[in-house]
XYZ file of C-alpha atoms in Angstrom:
544
model
C 3.621 -40.875 13.563
C 6.572 -39.136 11.925
C 8.712 -36.887 14.114
C 10.621 -33.709 13.266
C 12.743 -31.509 15.493
C 13.780 -27.860 15.196
C 14.558 -24.724 17.185
C 11.506 -22.662 16.151
C 8.214 -23.836 14.668
C 6.507 -21.077 12.678
C 2.809 -21.474 11.959
C 1.680 -19.413 8.964
C 3.354 -18.776 5.617
C 2.212 -15.245 4.870
C 4.663 -12.322 4.684
C 5.059 -12.186 8.483
C 5.843 -15.868 8.991
C 8.155 -15.921 5.974
C 9.977 -12.792 7.175
C 10.493 -14.420 10.555
C 11.797 -17.614 8.915
C 14.244 -15.714 6.682
C 15.617 -13.626 9.528
C 15.975 -16.634 11.824
C 17.743 -18.572 9.087
C 20.121 -15.720 8.369
C 20.922 -15.656 12.101
C 21.767 -19.347 12.057
C 18.595 -20.572 13.746
C 16.904 -23.735 12.500
C 13.193 -23.346 11.878
C 10.292 -25.157 10.258
C 7.453 -23.128 8.744
C 4.093 -24.837 8.211
C 1.073 -23.494 6.345
C -2.160 -25.358 5.721
C -2.489 -24.007 2.162
C -0.977 -26.085 -0.637
C 0.704 -22.932 -1.950
C 0.396 -19.137 -1.607
C -2.993 -18.015 -2.885
C -3.585 -15.560 -5.731
C -5.857 -13.362 -3.634
C -5.935 -9.597 -3.085
C -4.636 -8.529 0.314
C -1.850 -6.046 1.122
C -0.290 -4.109 -1.717
C 2.396 -1.860 -0.253
C 5.581 -2.425 1.703
C 6.311 0.741 3.630
C 9.718 2.350 4.066
C 10.610 0.505 7.277
C 9.745 -2.872 5.760
C 11.898 -2.076 2.740
C 14.810 -1.138 5.027
C 14.416 -4.581 6.623
C 14.374 -6.262 3.212
C 17.560 -4.355 2.376
C 19.234 -5.925 5.406
C 18.087 -9.321 4.113
C 19.792 -8.538 0.788
C 16.554 -8.847 -1.204
C 15.400 -5.251 -1.652
C 16.228 -5.163 -5.376
C 14.496 -8.497 -5.915
C 11.342 -7.153 -4.254
C 11.422 -3.959 -6.309
C 11.911 -5.790 -9.593
C 8.880 -7.952 -8.850
C 6.666 -5.014 -7.901
C 5.120 -1.899 -9.388
C 7.359 -0.014 -11.806
C 9.826 2.246 -10.018
C 9.150 5.098 -12.450
C 5.369 4.942 -11.995
C 3.579 7.536 -9.854
C 1.814 6.653 -6.617
C -0.915 9.278 -7.001
C -4.283 9.102 -5.246
C -7.522 10.322 -6.864
C -11.106 10.934 -5.806
C -13.324 10.508 -8.856
C -16.784 10.037 -10.286
C -15.383 7.624 -12.874
C -11.962 7.094 -14.386
C -13.109 9.120 -17.406
C -14.306 12.296 -15.678
C -12.062 15.079 -14.388
C -11.039 14.059 -10.848
C -12.692 15.678 -7.871
C -9.354 15.595 -6.056
C -5.850 14.549 -7.033
C -2.959 14.065 -4.596
C 0.348 13.464 -6.422
C 2.887 11.164 -4.767
C 6.371 10.491 -6.123
C 7.595 7.323 -7.759
C 10.204 5.153 -6.086
C 12.932 6.528 -8.345
C 11.955 10.109 -7.544
C 12.135 9.338 -3.829
C 15.525 7.681 -4.254
C 16.865 10.820 -5.932
C 15.468 12.956 -3.120
C 16.995 10.708 -0.455
C 20.385 10.816 -2.193
C 20.399 14.608 -2.021
C 19.154 15.039 1.557
C 21.227 14.040 4.569
C 19.387 15.190 7.651
C 17.827 11.929 8.850
C 14.351 12.964 7.763
C 14.000 10.389 4.974
C 14.229 6.602 5.060
C 17.074 4.739 3.439
C 14.556 2.868 1.278
C 11.287 4.329 -0.043
C 8.058 2.378 -0.136
C 7.300 -0.256 -2.762
C 3.924 -1.237 -4.158
C 3.901 -5.035 -4.441
C 0.809 -7.198 -4.222
C 0.721 -9.855 -1.535
C 0.189 -12.562 -4.136
C 3.528 -11.475 -5.636
C 5.376 -10.912 -2.362
C 4.413 -14.208 -0.702
C 5.873 -16.511 -3.394
C 8.966 -14.304 -3.556
C 9.563 -14.536 0.200
C 8.775 -18.243 0.114
C 11.540 -18.707 -2.462
C 13.975 -16.704 -0.344
C 13.093 -18.763 2.737
C 13.505 -22.037 0.840
C 17.021 -21.125 -0.227
C 18.009 -19.942 3.271
C 20.118 -22.471 5.156
C 18.410 -23.976 8.183
C 14.874 -23.088 7.043
C 12.346 -25.774 6.086
C 9.176 -24.500 4.385
C 6.258 -26.934 4.526
C 3.097 -25.738 2.797
C 0.209 -28.188 2.848
C 0.772 -28.884 6.563
C -1.879 -27.743 9.052
C -1.254 -27.503 12.771
C -4.000 -29.349 14.631
C -2.699 -29.170 18.208
C 0.232 -28.008 20.279
C 1.363 -28.289 23.881
C 3.929 -26.276 25.792
C 6.102 -27.628 28.580
C 9.095 -26.392 30.538
C 11.598 -27.358 27.857
C 9.758 -26.657 24.608
C 6.659 -27.085 22.483
C 5.259 -30.144 20.752
C 3.086 -29.428 17.733
C 1.067 -31.935 15.745
C 0.590 -31.114 12.068
C -1.403 -32.936 9.417
C -0.248 -33.110 5.813
C -2.622 -33.012 2.863
C -2.431 -36.807 2.531
C -3.557 -37.230 6.142
C -0.121 -38.035 7.536
C 0.376 -36.658 11.044
C 3.764 -35.366 12.133
C 4.977 -34.471 15.614
C 7.263 -31.431 15.579
C 9.322 -30.781 18.672
C 10.642 -27.219 18.955
C 12.093 -25.004 21.622
C 9.725 -22.165 20.645
C 6.601 -21.690 18.535
C 5.525 -18.538 16.664
C 1.924 -18.136 15.533
C 1.902 -15.997 12.388
C -1.327 -17.568 11.163
C -3.611 -14.604 10.588
C -6.768 -13.144 12.020
C -8.384 -16.517 12.763
C -5.141 -17.785 14.306
C -5.193 -21.387 15.504
C -2.283 -20.567 17.803
C -3.952 -17.552 19.401
C -7.211 -19.418 19.846
C -5.387 -22.423 21.257
C -3.809 -20.183 23.872
C -7.189 -18.689 24.769
C -6.045 -15.166 23.909
C -8.874 -12.742 23.127
C -8.935 -9.946 20.569
C -10.357 -6.660 21.799
C -11.542 -3.815 19.589
C -14.217 -2.905 17.105
C -15.689 -3.924 13.764
C -16.538 -1.309 11.135
C -17.876 -1.728 7.595
C -18.660 -5.055 5.988
C -17.466 -4.843 2.412
C -17.024 -6.907 -0.711
C -13.661 -7.112 -2.406
C -13.121 -8.279 -5.968
C -10.051 -8.970 -8.079
C -10.129 -8.224 -11.818
C -7.842 -8.825 -14.742
C -8.095 -5.909 -17.165
C -4.954 -5.754 -19.345
C -5.815 -2.576 -21.235
C -7.172 -0.466 -18.393
C -4.124 1.126 -16.769
C -2.676 2.557 -19.994
C -6.067 3.921 -21.032
C -6.918 5.886 -17.867
C -7.206 9.462 -19.152
C -7.233 11.363 -15.833
C -3.740 10.328 -14.739
C -1.829 7.305 -13.506
C -1.810 6.388 -9.836
C -2.355 3.621 -7.309
C -5.701 4.502 -5.677
C -8.971 5.763 -7.156
C -11.698 6.525 -4.600
C -15.199 6.902 -6.030
C -17.254 9.643 -4.369
C -20.355 7.498 -3.960
C -22.362 6.151 -1.040
C -20.865 2.649 -1.398
C -17.307 3.561 -0.301
C -16.112 2.296 -3.695
C -12.335 2.138 -3.888
C -10.241 0.927 -6.862
C -6.652 -0.206 -6.281
C -4.027 -0.755 -8.981
C -2.058 -3.935 -8.345
C 1.663 -4.267 -8.940
C 1.605 -5.471 -12.585
C -0.942 -2.784 -13.626
C -2.943 -5.613 -15.212
C -4.857 -6.633 -12.103
C -7.104 -4.362 -10.032
C -9.052 -4.731 -6.819
C -12.304 -3.018 -5.977
C -13.772 -2.589 -2.501
C -17.380 -1.528 -1.978
C -20.419 -1.907 0.251
C -22.872 -3.866 -1.924
C -25.662 -6.358 -1.311
C -24.235 -9.239 -3.306
C -20.896 -10.212 -4.815
C -22.415 -10.257 -8.282
C -22.965 -6.495 -7.973
C -19.198 -6.027 -8.213
C -19.210 -6.763 -11.953
C -21.432 -3.842 -12.871
C -19.811 -1.594 -10.268
C -16.417 -2.149 -11.887
C -17.861 -1.154 -15.289
C -19.446 1.928 -13.724
C -16.203 2.927 -12.010
C -14.168 2.575 -15.204
C -16.777 4.579 -17.108
C -15.832 3.294 -20.564
C -16.021 -0.047 -22.399
C -13.214 -2.327 -21.271
C -12.530 -6.027 -21.470
C -12.053 -7.582 -18.050
C -12.451 -10.739 -16.018
C -13.557 -10.841 -12.393
C -11.306 -13.510 -10.917
C -12.425 -13.433 -7.292
C -15.033 -11.837 -5.054
C -15.539 -12.213 -1.328
C -16.738 -10.485 1.822
C -14.550 -8.989 4.484
C -15.136 -6.866 7.577
C -13.025 -3.913 8.609
C -11.716 -4.604 12.110
C -9.498 -2.700 14.507
C -8.462 -5.187 17.169
C -5.559 -6.036 19.451
C -4.705 -9.270 21.246
C -4.914 -9.062 25.022
C -1.446 -10.593 25.231
C 1.246 -11.666 22.781
C 3.006 -14.595 24.389
C 3.504 -17.337 26.929
C 6.936 -18.548 28.026
C 7.648 -20.330 24.720
C 4.822 -19.410 22.350
C 4.438 -16.045 20.610
C 1.957 -14.519 18.191
C 2.722 -11.946 15.499
C 1.082 -10.160 12.589
C -2.678 -10.458 12.129
C -2.754 -13.102 14.844
C -1.862 -10.296 17.267
C -3.540 -7.261 15.714
C -6.131 -6.578 13.038
C -5.502 -3.250 11.327
C -7.748 -2.172 8.460
C -5.918 -1.320 5.219
C -6.446 2.417 5.763
C -2.862 3.618 6.147
C -1.299 0.318 5.080
C -0.185 -0.642 8.577
C -1.309 -4.277 8.805
C 1.345 -6.424 7.148
C 4.031 -3.828 7.794
C 3.338 -3.883 11.529
C 3.589 -7.668 11.364
C 7.001 -7.498 9.695
C 8.116 -5.320 12.611
C 6.821 -7.985 15.001
C 8.809 -10.658 13.171
C 12.087 -8.723 13.307
C 11.719 -7.883 17.001
C 10.947 -11.499 17.858
C 13.602 -13.000 15.591
C 16.720 -11.446 17.057
C 15.530 -12.148 20.588
C 14.849 -15.805 19.792
C 18.252 -16.085 18.124
C 20.022 -14.468 21.077
C 18.251 -16.716 23.575
C 18.971 -19.864 21.585
C 22.629 -18.824 21.208
C 22.876 -18.516 24.978
C 23.726 -14.822 25.256
C 20.223 -13.444 25.554
C 19.236 -12.971 29.173
C 16.033 -14.293 30.749
C 14.228 -10.954 30.308
C 14.982 -10.651 26.597
C 12.110 -12.681 25.161
C 9.591 -11.248 27.610
C 10.387 -7.805 26.203
C 8.785 -8.842 22.888
C 5.278 -8.352 24.226
C 6.214 -5.163 26.074
C 7.608 -3.629 22.898
C 5.402 -4.910 20.117
C 2.002 -4.833 21.824
C 2.436 -1.106 22.478
C 3.298 -0.613 18.797
C 0.264 -2.700 17.835
C -2.002 -0.503 19.960
C -0.417 2.639 18.495
C -0.857 1.463 14.906
C -4.439 0.319 15.458
C -5.155 3.825 16.721
C -3.366 5.437 13.773
C -5.413 3.335 11.365
C -8.541 4.394 13.260
C -7.612 8.055 12.790
C -7.044 7.489 9.076
C -10.389 5.668 8.803
C -12.188 8.504 10.586
C -10.593 10.946 8.166
C -11.784 8.933 5.197
C -15.286 8.555 6.647
C -15.422 12.313 7.204
C -15.103 13.219 3.531
C -17.135 10.222 2.407
C -20.007 11.266 4.671
C -20.954 14.041 2.242
C -20.606 11.931 -0.913
C -23.556 10.600 -2.862
C -25.702 11.430 -5.885
C -24.983 15.165 -5.829
C -21.296 14.429 -6.431
C -22.336 13.015 -9.831
C -24.691 15.858 -10.758
C -23.554 17.934 -13.757
C -25.033 21.155 -12.425
C -23.867 24.229 -10.552
C -24.986 22.626 -7.309
C -22.974 19.554 -8.255
C -19.896 21.707 -8.880
C -20.275 23.360 -5.496
C -20.725 20.042 -3.766
C -17.679 18.536 -5.438
C -15.649 21.526 -4.257
C -16.774 20.770 -0.680
C -15.707 17.155 -1.102
C -12.341 18.257 -2.486
C -11.726 20.563 0.495
C -12.472 17.756 2.951
C -10.364 15.289 0.976
C -7.410 17.676 1.040
C -7.658 17.796 4.830
C -8.674 14.253 5.763
C -7.495 11.810 3.082
C -3.842 12.632 3.700
C -4.110 10.757 7.014
C -4.281 7.564 4.941
C -1.337 8.353 2.665
C 1.048 10.616 4.574
C 2.060 8.824 7.764
C 5.836 8.497 7.653
C 5.926 9.274 11.365
C 3.831 6.199 12.115
C 5.992 4.037 9.853
C 9.374 5.205 11.162
C 8.792 7.087 14.402
C 7.648 4.270 16.692
C 9.667 3.942 19.875
C 9.971 1.204 22.490
C 9.244 3.429 25.450
C 9.038 1.629 28.751
C 10.786 -1.467 27.422
C 12.719 -3.405 30.058
C 15.708 -3.586 27.671
C 15.834 0.128 26.804
C 17.445 2.707 29.093
C 14.855 5.474 29.233
C 15.628 9.148 29.742
C 13.702 11.677 31.834
C 10.971 13.478 29.908
C 8.584 12.428 27.188
C 10.716 12.662 24.059
C 9.348 13.317 20.566
C 5.705 12.549 19.864
C 5.865 8.961 18.631
C 2.183 9.088 17.633
C 2.676 11.915 15.139
C 1.951 11.232 11.474
C 4.910 13.485 10.638
C 8.383 12.016 11.084
C 10.976 13.819 13.194
C 14.311 11.975 13.245
C 15.449 11.209 16.777
C 17.725 8.881 18.711
C 15.598 9.049 21.859
C 16.040 5.622 23.499
C 13.892 2.983 21.841
C 13.839 4.752 18.461
C 14.892 3.352 15.098
C 18.264 4.783 14.076
C 17.582 7.561 11.515
C 19.191 7.029 8.122
C 22.165 9.203 7.167
C 24.889 8.991 4.545
C 28.440 8.726 5.872
C 31.295 10.739 4.422
C 32.421 7.784 2.290
C 28.957 7.613 0.702
C 27.802 4.533 2.599
C 24.520 4.410 4.476
C 25.117 4.004 8.204
C 22.430 1.321 8.358
C 24.539 -0.803 6.016
C 27.481 -0.873 8.438
C 25.522 -1.586 11.625
C 25.984 -5.157 12.837
C 22.747 -7.158 12.803
C 24.094 -9.973 14.994
C 24.983 -8.053 18.143
C 25.168 -4.658 19.818
C 27.011 -1.704 18.315
C 28.342 1.341 20.143
C 28.370 4.203 17.639
C 31.128 6.563 18.767
C 30.709 10.094 17.437
C 32.897 11.721 20.099
C 36.222 11.395 18.297
C 38.177 9.484 20.970
C 38.549 5.846 19.875
C 39.833 4.783 23.314
C 36.474 4.930 25.075
C 33.678 2.427 25.387
C 35.647 -0.097 27.404
C 32.960 -0.345 30.048
C 30.438 -1.572 27.501
C 32.986 -3.919 25.918
C 33.782 -5.456 29.297
C 30.129 -5.786 30.244
C 29.097 -7.504 27.036
C 32.202 -9.706 27.012
C 31.417 -11.021 30.511
C 28.026 -12.135 29.216
C 29.365 -13.481 25.886
C 27.183 -10.965 24.038
C 28.374 -9.980 20.526
C 29.548 -6.355 20.578
C 31.559 -3.962 18.461
C 32.380 -0.261 18.396
C 31.856 1.845 15.283
C 33.732 5.159 15.253
C 32.120 7.741 12.993
C 33.603 11.111 12.081
C 30.741 13.196 10.742
C 29.323 16.570 11.683
C 26.061 15.542 10.051
C 25.842 12.402 12.162
C 26.572 14.278 15.392
C 23.894 16.862 14.604
C 21.225 14.329 13.643
C 22.040 11.801 16.372
C 22.170 14.392 19.173
C 24.681 12.530 21.401
C 28.325 11.399 21.240
C 27.463 7.759 21.905
C 24.606 5.529 20.757
C 24.243 1.909 21.849
C 22.315 0.055 19.148
C 20.574 -3.290 19.318
C 20.718 -5.833 16.473
C 17.461 -4.380 15.081
C 18.976 -0.850 14.819
C 16.910 0.525 17.698
C 18.676 2.725 20.240
C 19.098 0.956 23.583
C 20.981 3.816 25.291
C 22.580 7.131 24.384
C 24.796 9.686 26.110
C 27.641 12.157 25.740
C 30.043 10.014 27.720
C 30.348 6.354 28.580
C 28.796 6.036 32.058
C 30.372 4.409 35.079
C 27.632 1.770 35.115
C 28.183 0.749 31.484
C 28.522 -2.925 32.502
C 25.166 -2.764 34.252
C 23.573 -1.151 31.198
C 25.027 -3.889 28.982
C 23.446 -6.507 31.236
C 20.082 -4.731 31.180
C 19.767 -4.176 27.441
C 20.661 -7.819 26.751
C 18.023 -9.044 29.200
C 20.272 -10.197 32.063
C 19.088 -7.723 34.692
C 15.697 -6.084 34.973
C 16.772 -2.481 35.630
C 19.692 -0.148 36.166
C 20.266 2.516 38.729
C 19.497 6.210 38.371
C 22.232 8.304 36.841
C 22.959 6.082 33.883
């Protein structure tokens, strides 16, 4: 048997596993990624990176590469409810293009907008792109066509056995293992971890190639076209505007050919390239880790596409896990650092499953009155379509307007975050309110020199953002981190905007740009706080 050795073995080469591999590699951690598929599949799955994911890709240095590969930055992201693509829409919700959002973000400096807007990019485009980035990242070995068949954890590491396509078996010895291998995760099942939750609709999904369709849609360009029928028919424009996916509740996959024709409503040349069944599930793993094995992405949570939280939540998992693995392997992460992964990300998983449930309920609400009358060209039909439109205007926005869910999550109760008294902003709100309440993502602002503050925050250690004006403070934190060999720097910022948005004179940021502590003066127990937020002590005293 062949033998390999590495720091982290990643199982699963989807966007989550590849994101984890890239971030680990950029942090100087050796990792091997295995995936049983010979190569990324050309199958319809996710099709939108949200704002937080794009901010992460910016920190990787690949945000422009992702945008160039995706949906045109001048194209609208509108959402329609229709009878067919030829008839006047029942409802139309306009949403700005990427370039329009960039212009808006350049003109607004109050923390309310992300540094990077969303990007529509199909998973079959994103996966090969990320795979290429991972393959050119030093220290990362990407091995598609290698299936994990067993693994065993011991006190010092994990031994995984993988089988190559030619039948060769390889023993991989790693210090840690990350299961990013999807909803049927071999790693999760091997650990005996259960998924808890609910199953909803069973649907068919089909992928079509229709080169002339997008340019010929007369009712307006957009990304989503919901058909007001009893089949929950839903047409999605893919990133190249040549491919489309259709979801619907039908008896047989062959029904998806005629349903596509009916949805388009006009003669069009097309090819159905794929059709398959899938079940909407809202589920959460009962736990996320052992001492040396972790699960992330769909292995840890199943979130239906309503709201687009599935892959994006997984990318958040990968980033949280990555810096903690890197810190532990480098020797400066304390013993409580890795255990905080489950405490932080499982709560976010539960929150996002619930948000997706709310969005799904909203969609089911307006769909519950759809059916034949929505297609009736009569006065009664007009009245009924007006009722649908009113419900859509109220309920469908829960699927498309959830910036608060994307950016407003907070690691409340984390053992490596110094909580404050009170409840803080509502982290479950679909509306985003910028805040530096401990555990929050640092809101984006532009500095006086025109730079984005996120671009000058160190991703390899802790940063004390000093907004108080006196550069000779912060020594307590510096001493505390230095004693523990934890990377640390101070960033002095002179900005009235920053002080107003960030609410305090001092913010202590983690490598992932989440606030670990904040205050208007450096506290006497700064050394103790430094030890806590880096995982070396389990708590700090009152009055911090």
